[in-house]
Amino acid sequence: MAEPAFDPSLHTHRVKEFFLARQPILNRDQSLAAYELLFRSAAAGPANVTDDLAATASVIAHASELGMENVIGTSRGFVNVDAAVLLSDIILFLPKDKIVLEILETVKVTPALINRVAELAKEGYVFALDDVIADSNDVQQLLPLVEIIKVDIVNMESADLVRLATQFKTAKKKLLAEKVENVEQFQQCLDLGFDYFQGYYFAKPVVLTGKKLSPSQLAIMQLIALIVSDADTAEIERTIKQDASLGLTLLRLVNTPAAGVTQRIDSLGQALLVLGRRQLQRWLQILLYANPGKSGSVNSPLLVLATTRGKLLELMAQHLYPGNRNKADTAFTVGIMSLMDTLFGLPMEKILEQISVVDEVSQALLSRTGPYGDMLQLVQCIEHIKESGPQVAELLQKLDLPVEDFNALQIAAFEWSDSIAGTAG
């Protein structure tokens, strides 16, 4: 084997100097299948490929510091690697049963590289080819050793997409469509036999005339309205009991470690008593995304994204305004509500006409202004880290939030959200 081109002991960067993002990868049922883990240099300015790979290598070298399981939960994690990382022993820091190694399109294929990939594949590591836009000689050389082909569908002609999909499916490879930005693109790739889909098409609002809320969503909205109007506890309990699946799901949720209760809650009356109205409202907001009784709701990417946003904004508010419970609650509401236009297929303006919120929440949701707007914008920039450029660093500076503190809050939010998603189905 060639001399390792990367020596972690000589590497001076630390995890805290990088931004971390996890981007959901969905299966054909649009359930969560995996995450791509992206590491970007925290230096201001556009992301640089060299910096990004240094970031990846550094994070792998300090995987125990990061806590990989906390970042990806029970899902698989896709990680970008180049020749330097592949040819070094740093790969062995990664759990082979949890990680897919993405060989970047910029990697020069050499006999040493092919031997190394073959050796790692034999040991049980799974490989994907990243950003494939054509069938090149390099692709052909690596094809027998990889399981997944990631196809960058941006600006690709339909005929080329059909040709590539047909060719790789014939070779018995799994296909992942990258940068799927709308439902039409998802449907086209689905029809072509793609297995996985990456892109935030699922989080974009599609306004559908005549779309109706599900019975459970209507019941939840009714309950939230009762809580906001300070209705009698007996009336709230009666309303919950009218929807059996809603009551059961609520009890499951409030008994998770994420709910923070120390005793088991066995009845709705007890849930109301132990949680209090403010906390009950929070769990109802989460339940809107869970769609109780619907198959596959446990792995709903929208549920995961909404709960991650809600928790991360709450943790940021706690960090920035210590001891101010109201600000933390408001921040959580902003995060959770930021995807309700997608959930309901309605413009945010219409939703805010029906749900009473304070001005600060409204400003954050409609124009991304005010402190909550800045927090929400930061979280969205991290979700789209490849395109965000210097915005992340600028927003962190504006919020007076150090990178390492933000990373720690983010990992806590990932862990919390994953625990919710595992219970809400």
Short mmCIF file of C-alpha atoms in Angstrom, two decimals, residues 49-338:
data_model
loop_
_atom_site.label_atom_id
_atom_site.label_comp_id
_atom_site.label_asym_id
_atom_site.label_seq_id
_atom_site.Cartn_x
_atom_site.Cartn_y
_atom_site.Cartn_z
CA VAL A 49 -12.81 21.85 -1.37
CA THR A 50 -9.36 21.55 0.23
CA ASP A 51 -10.64 23.00 3.49
CA ASP A 52 -13.66 20.72 3.38
CA LEU A 53 -11.53 17.61 3.05
CA ALA A 54 -9.26 18.79 5.84
CA ALA A 55 -12.41 19.29 7.88
CA THR A 56 -13.64 15.77 7.09
CA ALA A 57 -10.26 14.25 7.95
CA SER A 58 -10.06 16.20 11.20
CA VAL A 59 -13.54 15.17 12.27
CA ILE A 60 -12.81 11.52 11.49
CA ALA A 61 -9.56 11.76 13.45
CA HIS A 62 -11.51 13.11 16.41
CA ALA A 63 -14.64 11.01 15.91
CA SER A 64 -14.91 10.26 19.62
CA GLU A 65 -14.95 14.02 20.31
CA LEU A 66 -17.84 14.48 17.91
CA GLY A 67 -19.86 11.44 18.96
CA MET A 68 -20.84 10.03 15.56
CA GLU A 69 -23.79 8.08 17.01
CA ASN A 70 -25.25 11.32 18.36
CA VAL A 71 -25.07 12.91 14.92
CA ILE A 72 -26.67 10.14 12.84
CA GLY A 73 -28.74 8.24 15.45
CA THR A 74 -29.81 4.86 14.08
CA SER A 75 -29.35 5.97 10.46
CA ARG A 76 -26.36 5.49 8.19
CA GLY A 77 -23.94 8.34 7.55
CA PHE A 78 -22.42 9.16 4.15
CA VAL A 79 -18.97 10.80 4.44
CA ASN A 80 -16.91 12.37 1.61
CA VAL A 81 -13.39 11.00 1.24
CA ASP A 82 -10.49 11.75 -1.09
CA ALA A 83 -7.36 9.71 -1.93
CA ALA A 84 -5.37 11.11 1.03
CA VAL A 85 -8.04 10.05 3.52
CA LEU A 86 -8.62 6.68 1.83
CA LEU A 87 -4.93 5.77 1.73
CA SER A 88 -4.43 6.56 5.41
CA ASP A 89 -5.42 4.59 8.48
CA ILE A 90 -7.81 7.35 9.51
CA ILE A 91 -10.70 5.45 7.88
CA LEU A 92 -10.46 2.86 10.65
CA PHE A 93 -11.85 5.45 13.09
CA LEU A 94 -15.21 5.08 11.33
CA PRO A 95 -17.68 2.27 12.16
CA LYS A 96 -18.03 0.26 8.93
CA ASP A 97 -21.58 -0.83 9.75
CA LYS A 98 -22.75 2.82 10.08
CA ILE A 99 -20.83 4.70 7.39
CA VAL A 100 -20.88 4.89 3.58
CA LEU A 101 -17.63 6.27 2.13
CA GLU A 102 -18.30 8.64 -0.78
CA ILE A 103 -15.39 8.74 -3.22
CA LEU A 104 -15.34 12.28 -4.59
CA GLU A 105 -15.47 12.89 -8.33
CA THR A 106 -12.13 14.79 -8.10
CA VAL A 107 -10.24 11.67 -6.93
CA LYS A 108 -7.59 10.45 -9.39
CA VAL A 109 -8.00 6.71 -9.82
CA THR A 110 -4.65 4.91 -9.47
CA PRO A 111 -3.73 1.24 -8.96
CA ALA A 112 -2.91 2.05 -5.29
CA LEU A 113 -6.36 3.61 -4.80
CA ILE A 114 -8.17 0.69 -6.42
CA ASN A 115 -6.25 -1.78 -4.24
CA ARG A 116 -7.10 0.24 -1.11
CA VAL A 117 -10.82 0.44 -1.95
CA ALA A 118 -10.85 -3.32 -2.69
CA GLU A 119 -9.13 -4.01 0.64
CA LEU A 120 -11.60 -1.84 2.61
CA ALA A 121 -14.60 -3.27 0.73
CA LYS A 122 -13.40 -6.76 1.65
CA GLU A 123 -13.32 -5.67 5.30
CA GLY A 124 -16.98 -4.62 5.03
CA TYR A 125 -16.83 -0.90 4.18
CA VAL A 126 -19.52 0.32 1.78
CA PHE A 127 -18.59 2.75 -1.00
CA ALA A 128 -20.49 5.25 -3.14
CA LEU A 129 -19.31 7.27 -6.11
CA ASP A 130 -20.12 10.95 -5.64
CA ASP A 131 -21.42 13.50 -8.17
CA VAL A 132 -21.45 11.18 -11.19
CA ILE A 133 -22.55 13.11 -14.28
CA ALA A 134 -21.05 10.85 -16.98
CA ASP A 135 -19.71 7.34 -17.45
CA SER A 136 -15.93 7.91 -17.43
CA ASN A 137 -13.00 5.51 -17.37
CA ASP A 138 -12.46 6.31 -13.68
CA VAL A 139 -16.08 5.40 -12.93
CA GLN A 140 -15.72 2.11 -14.81
CA GLN A 141 -12.58 1.18 -12.87
CA LEU A 142 -14.26 1.71 -9.51
CA LEU A 143 -17.71 0.38 -10.48
CA PRO A 144 -17.18 -3.26 -9.36
CA LEU A 145 -16.16 -2.05 -5.88
CA VAL A 146 -18.99 0.38 -5.13
CA GLU A 147 -22.62 -0.27 -4.12
CA ILE A 148 -24.13 3.17 -4.65
CA ILE A 149 -23.89 5.69 -7.49
CA LYS A 150 -24.78 9.30 -6.63
CA VAL A 151 -26.00 11.12 -9.72
CA ASP A 152 -25.94 14.92 -9.73
CA ILE A 153 -29.19 15.73 -11.56
CA VAL A 154 -28.69 19.53 -11.69
CA ASN A 155 -28.58 20.73 -15.31
CA MET A 156 -28.59 17.15 -16.59
CA GLU A 157 -30.51 16.55 -19.80
CA SER A 158 -33.36 14.09 -19.46
CA ALA A 159 -31.89 11.74 -22.09
CA ASP A 160 -28.54 11.63 -20.25
CA LEU A 161 -30.28 10.88 -16.96
CA VAL A 162 -32.23 8.02 -18.55
CA ARG A 163 -29.05 6.61 -20.11
CA LEU A 164 -27.04 6.74 -16.86
CA ALA A 165 -29.88 5.31 -14.77
CA THR A 166 -30.40 2.42 -17.20
CA GLN A 167 -26.69 1.64 -17.37
CA PHE A 168 -26.08 1.62 -13.62
CA LYS A 169 -29.28 -0.28 -12.82
CA THR A 170 -28.16 -2.92 -15.35
CA ALA A 171 -24.89 -3.10 -13.41
CA LYS A 172 -26.99 -3.85 -10.28
CA LYS A 173 -26.00 -0.63 -8.51
CA LYS A 174 -28.16 1.39 -6.12
CA LEU A 175 -28.88 4.87 -7.47
CA LEU A 176 -29.01 8.07 -5.41
CA ALA A 177 -30.32 11.28 -7.01
CA GLU A 178 -28.48 14.34 -5.65
CA LYS A 179 -29.81 17.90 -5.50
CA VAL A 180 -33.47 16.98 -5.97
CA GLU A 181 -35.09 20.38 -5.56
CA ASN A 182 -38.73 19.83 -6.49
CA VAL A 183 -41.41 17.15 -6.52
CA GLU A 184 -41.29 16.85 -10.33
CA GLN A 185 -37.59 15.91 -10.22
CA PHE A 186 -38.28 13.40 -7.44
CA GLN A 187 -41.07 11.79 -9.51
CA GLN A 188 -38.88 11.61 -12.63
CA CYS A 189 -36.07 9.88 -10.70
CA LEU A 190 -38.54 7.59 -8.96
CA ASP A 191 -39.89 6.51 -12.37
CA LEU A 192 -36.31 5.81 -13.53
CA GLY A 193 -35.78 3.40 -10.65
CA PHE A 194 -33.64 5.54 -8.32
CA ASP A 195 -33.38 4.08 -4.82
CA TYR A 196 -32.44 7.17 -2.78
CA PHE A 197 -33.02 10.92 -2.98
CA GLN A 198 -31.10 13.84 -1.51
CA GLY A 199 -32.26 17.45 -1.57
CA TYR A 200 -34.75 19.61 0.28
CA TYR A 201 -37.65 19.13 -2.15
CA PHE A 202 -39.66 17.55 0.72
CA ALA A 203 -39.35 20.73 2.82
CA LYS A 204 -40.54 23.16 0.14
CA PRO A 205 -44.14 24.33 0.39
CA VAL A 206 -46.34 23.17 -2.45
CA VAL A 207 -49.60 25.10 -2.32
CA LEU A 208 -52.41 22.69 -3.15
CA THR A 209 -55.88 24.11 -3.63
CA GLY A 210 -58.50 22.08 -1.83
CA LYS A 211 -55.96 20.20 0.33
CA LYS A 212 -57.58 19.15 3.60
CA LEU A 213 -55.97 18.49 6.97
CA SER A 214 -56.13 14.90 8.21
CA PRO A 215 -58.63 14.20 11.04
CA SER A 216 -55.77 13.93 13.56
CA GLN A 217 -54.26 17.24 12.39
CA LEU A 218 -57.65 18.95 12.75
CA ALA A 219 -57.99 17.52 16.28
CA ILE A 220 -54.50 18.78 17.18
CA MET A 221 -55.24 22.27 15.82
CA GLN A 222 -58.46 22.30 17.84
CA LEU A 223 -56.50 21.31 20.96
CA ILE A 224 -53.87 24.01 20.42
CA ALA A 225 -56.69 26.56 20.04
CA LEU A 226 -58.24 25.35 23.33
CA ILE A 227 -54.91 25.72 25.15
CA VAL A 228 -54.26 29.19 23.72
CA SER A 229 -57.78 30.28 24.75
CA ASP A 230 -57.18 28.92 28.29
CA ALA A 231 -60.02 26.38 28.07
CA ASP A 232 -61.06 24.13 30.94
CA THR A 233 -58.77 21.08 31.53
CA ALA A 234 -61.72 18.68 31.35
CA GLU A 235 -62.61 20.02 27.90
CA ILE A 236 -59.02 19.55 26.67
CA GLU A 237 -59.01 15.97 27.98
CA ARG A 238 -62.39 15.22 26.36
CA THR A 239 -61.13 16.50 23.01
CA ILE A 240 -58.01 14.30 23.15
CA LYS A 241 -60.13 11.22 23.99
CA GLN A 242 -62.22 11.72 20.84
CA ASP A 243 -59.18 10.60 18.76
CA ALA A 244 -57.83 7.29 20.13
CA SER A 245 -54.63 7.22 18.04
CA LEU A 246 -53.88 10.83 19.01
CA GLY A 247 -54.21 10.03 22.72
CA LEU A 248 -52.00 6.94 22.45
CA THR A 249 -49.32 8.77 20.47
CA LEU A 250 -49.34 11.67 22.91
CA LEU A 251 -48.85 9.27 25.84
CA ARG A 252 -45.98 7.55 24.01
CA LEU A 253 -44.33 10.91 23.33
CA VAL A 254 -44.60 12.27 26.85
CA ASN A 255 -43.00 9.09 28.22
CA THR A 256 -39.83 9.42 26.12
CA PRO A 257 -36.58 10.58 27.76
CA ALA A 258 -36.78 13.63 25.48
CA ALA A 259 -39.88 14.82 27.35
CA GLY A 260 -37.84 15.09 30.54
CA VAL A 261 -40.45 13.60 32.88
CA THR A 262 -39.18 11.49 35.78
CA GLN A 263 -42.31 9.39 36.39
CA ARG A 264 -44.36 7.26 34.02
CA ILE A 265 -47.49 9.02 32.75
CA ASP A 266 -50.41 6.61 32.28
CA SER A 267 -53.38 8.88 31.62
CA LEU A 268 -54.17 12.03 29.67
CA GLY A 269 -55.27 13.80 32.86
CA GLN A 270 -51.92 12.97 34.43
CA ALA A 271 -50.11 14.15 31.28
CA LEU A 272 -51.87 17.50 31.53
CA LEU A 273 -51.04 17.73 35.23
CA VAL A 274 -47.36 16.74 34.94
CA LEU A 275 -46.53 18.56 31.71
CA GLY A 276 -48.54 21.73 32.13
CA ARG A 277 -50.18 23.55 29.23
CA ARG A 278 -47.09 25.13 27.74
CA GLN A 279 -45.34 21.76 27.41
CA LEU A 280 -48.52 20.09 26.14
CA GLN A 281 -48.75 22.70 23.40
CA ARG A 282 -45.15 21.89 22.40
CA TRP A 283 -45.88 18.16 22.06
CA LEU A 284 -49.02 18.90 20.07
CA GLN A 285 -46.98 21.04 17.65
CA ILE A 286 -44.63 18.08 17.18
CA LEU A 287 -47.57 15.69 16.69
CA LEU A 288 -48.79 17.75 13.73
CA TYR A 289 -45.79 16.42 11.81
CA ALA A 290 -46.03 12.86 13.10
CA ASN A 291 -49.39 12.05 11.48
CA PRO A 292 -50.35 9.35 14.01
CA GLY A 293 -51.46 6.06 12.51
CA LYS A 294 -49.81 6.68 9.14
CA SER A 295 -47.31 4.04 8.11
CA GLY A 296 -43.74 5.32 7.89
CA SER A 297 -44.34 8.43 9.99
CA VAL A 298 -41.54 7.42 12.37
CA ASN A 299 -38.99 8.19 9.67
CA SER A 300 -40.73 11.29 8.36
CA PRO A 301 -37.97 13.65 7.22
CA LEU A 302 -40.27 16.63 7.83
CA LEU A 303 -40.81 15.55 11.45
CA VAL A 304 -37.05 15.19 11.96
CA LEU A 305 -36.30 18.55 10.33
CA ALA A 306 -39.03 20.40 12.26
CA THR A 307 -38.05 18.94 15.64
CA THR A 308 -34.35 19.58 14.96
CA ARG A 309 -35.09 23.21 14.11
CA GLY A 310 -37.36 23.62 17.14
CA LYS A 311 -34.87 22.13 19.60
CA LEU A 312 -31.84 23.91 18.11
CA LEU A 313 -33.55 27.30 18.26
CA GLU A 314 -34.62 26.58 21.84
CA LEU A 315 -31.05 25.63 22.84
CA MET A 316 -29.65 28.71 21.11
CA ALA A 317 -32.11 30.93 23.00
CA GLN A 318 -31.18 29.25 26.29
CA HIS A 319 -27.51 29.89 25.50
CA LEU A 320 -28.04 33.51 24.47
CA TYR A 321 -30.63 34.39 27.15
CA PRO A 322 -29.80 32.21 30.20
CA GLY A 323 -32.72 31.63 32.52
CA ASN A 324 -35.31 33.18 30.19
CA ARG A 325 -37.84 30.36 29.73
CA ASN A 326 -40.19 32.49 27.63
CA LYS A 327 -37.55 33.23 25.00
CA ALA A 328 -36.60 29.56 24.81
CA ASP A 329 -40.26 28.54 24.33
CA THR A 330 -40.79 31.21 21.68
CA ALA A 331 -37.66 30.07 19.82
CA PHE A 332 -38.91 26.46 19.86
CA THR A 333 -42.25 27.58 18.41
CA VAL A 334 -40.51 29.49 15.59
CA GLY A 335 -38.46 26.41 14.67
CA ILE A 336 -41.41 24.03 14.70
CA MET A 337 -43.74 26.42 12.84
CA SER A 338 -41.16 27.23 10.14
#
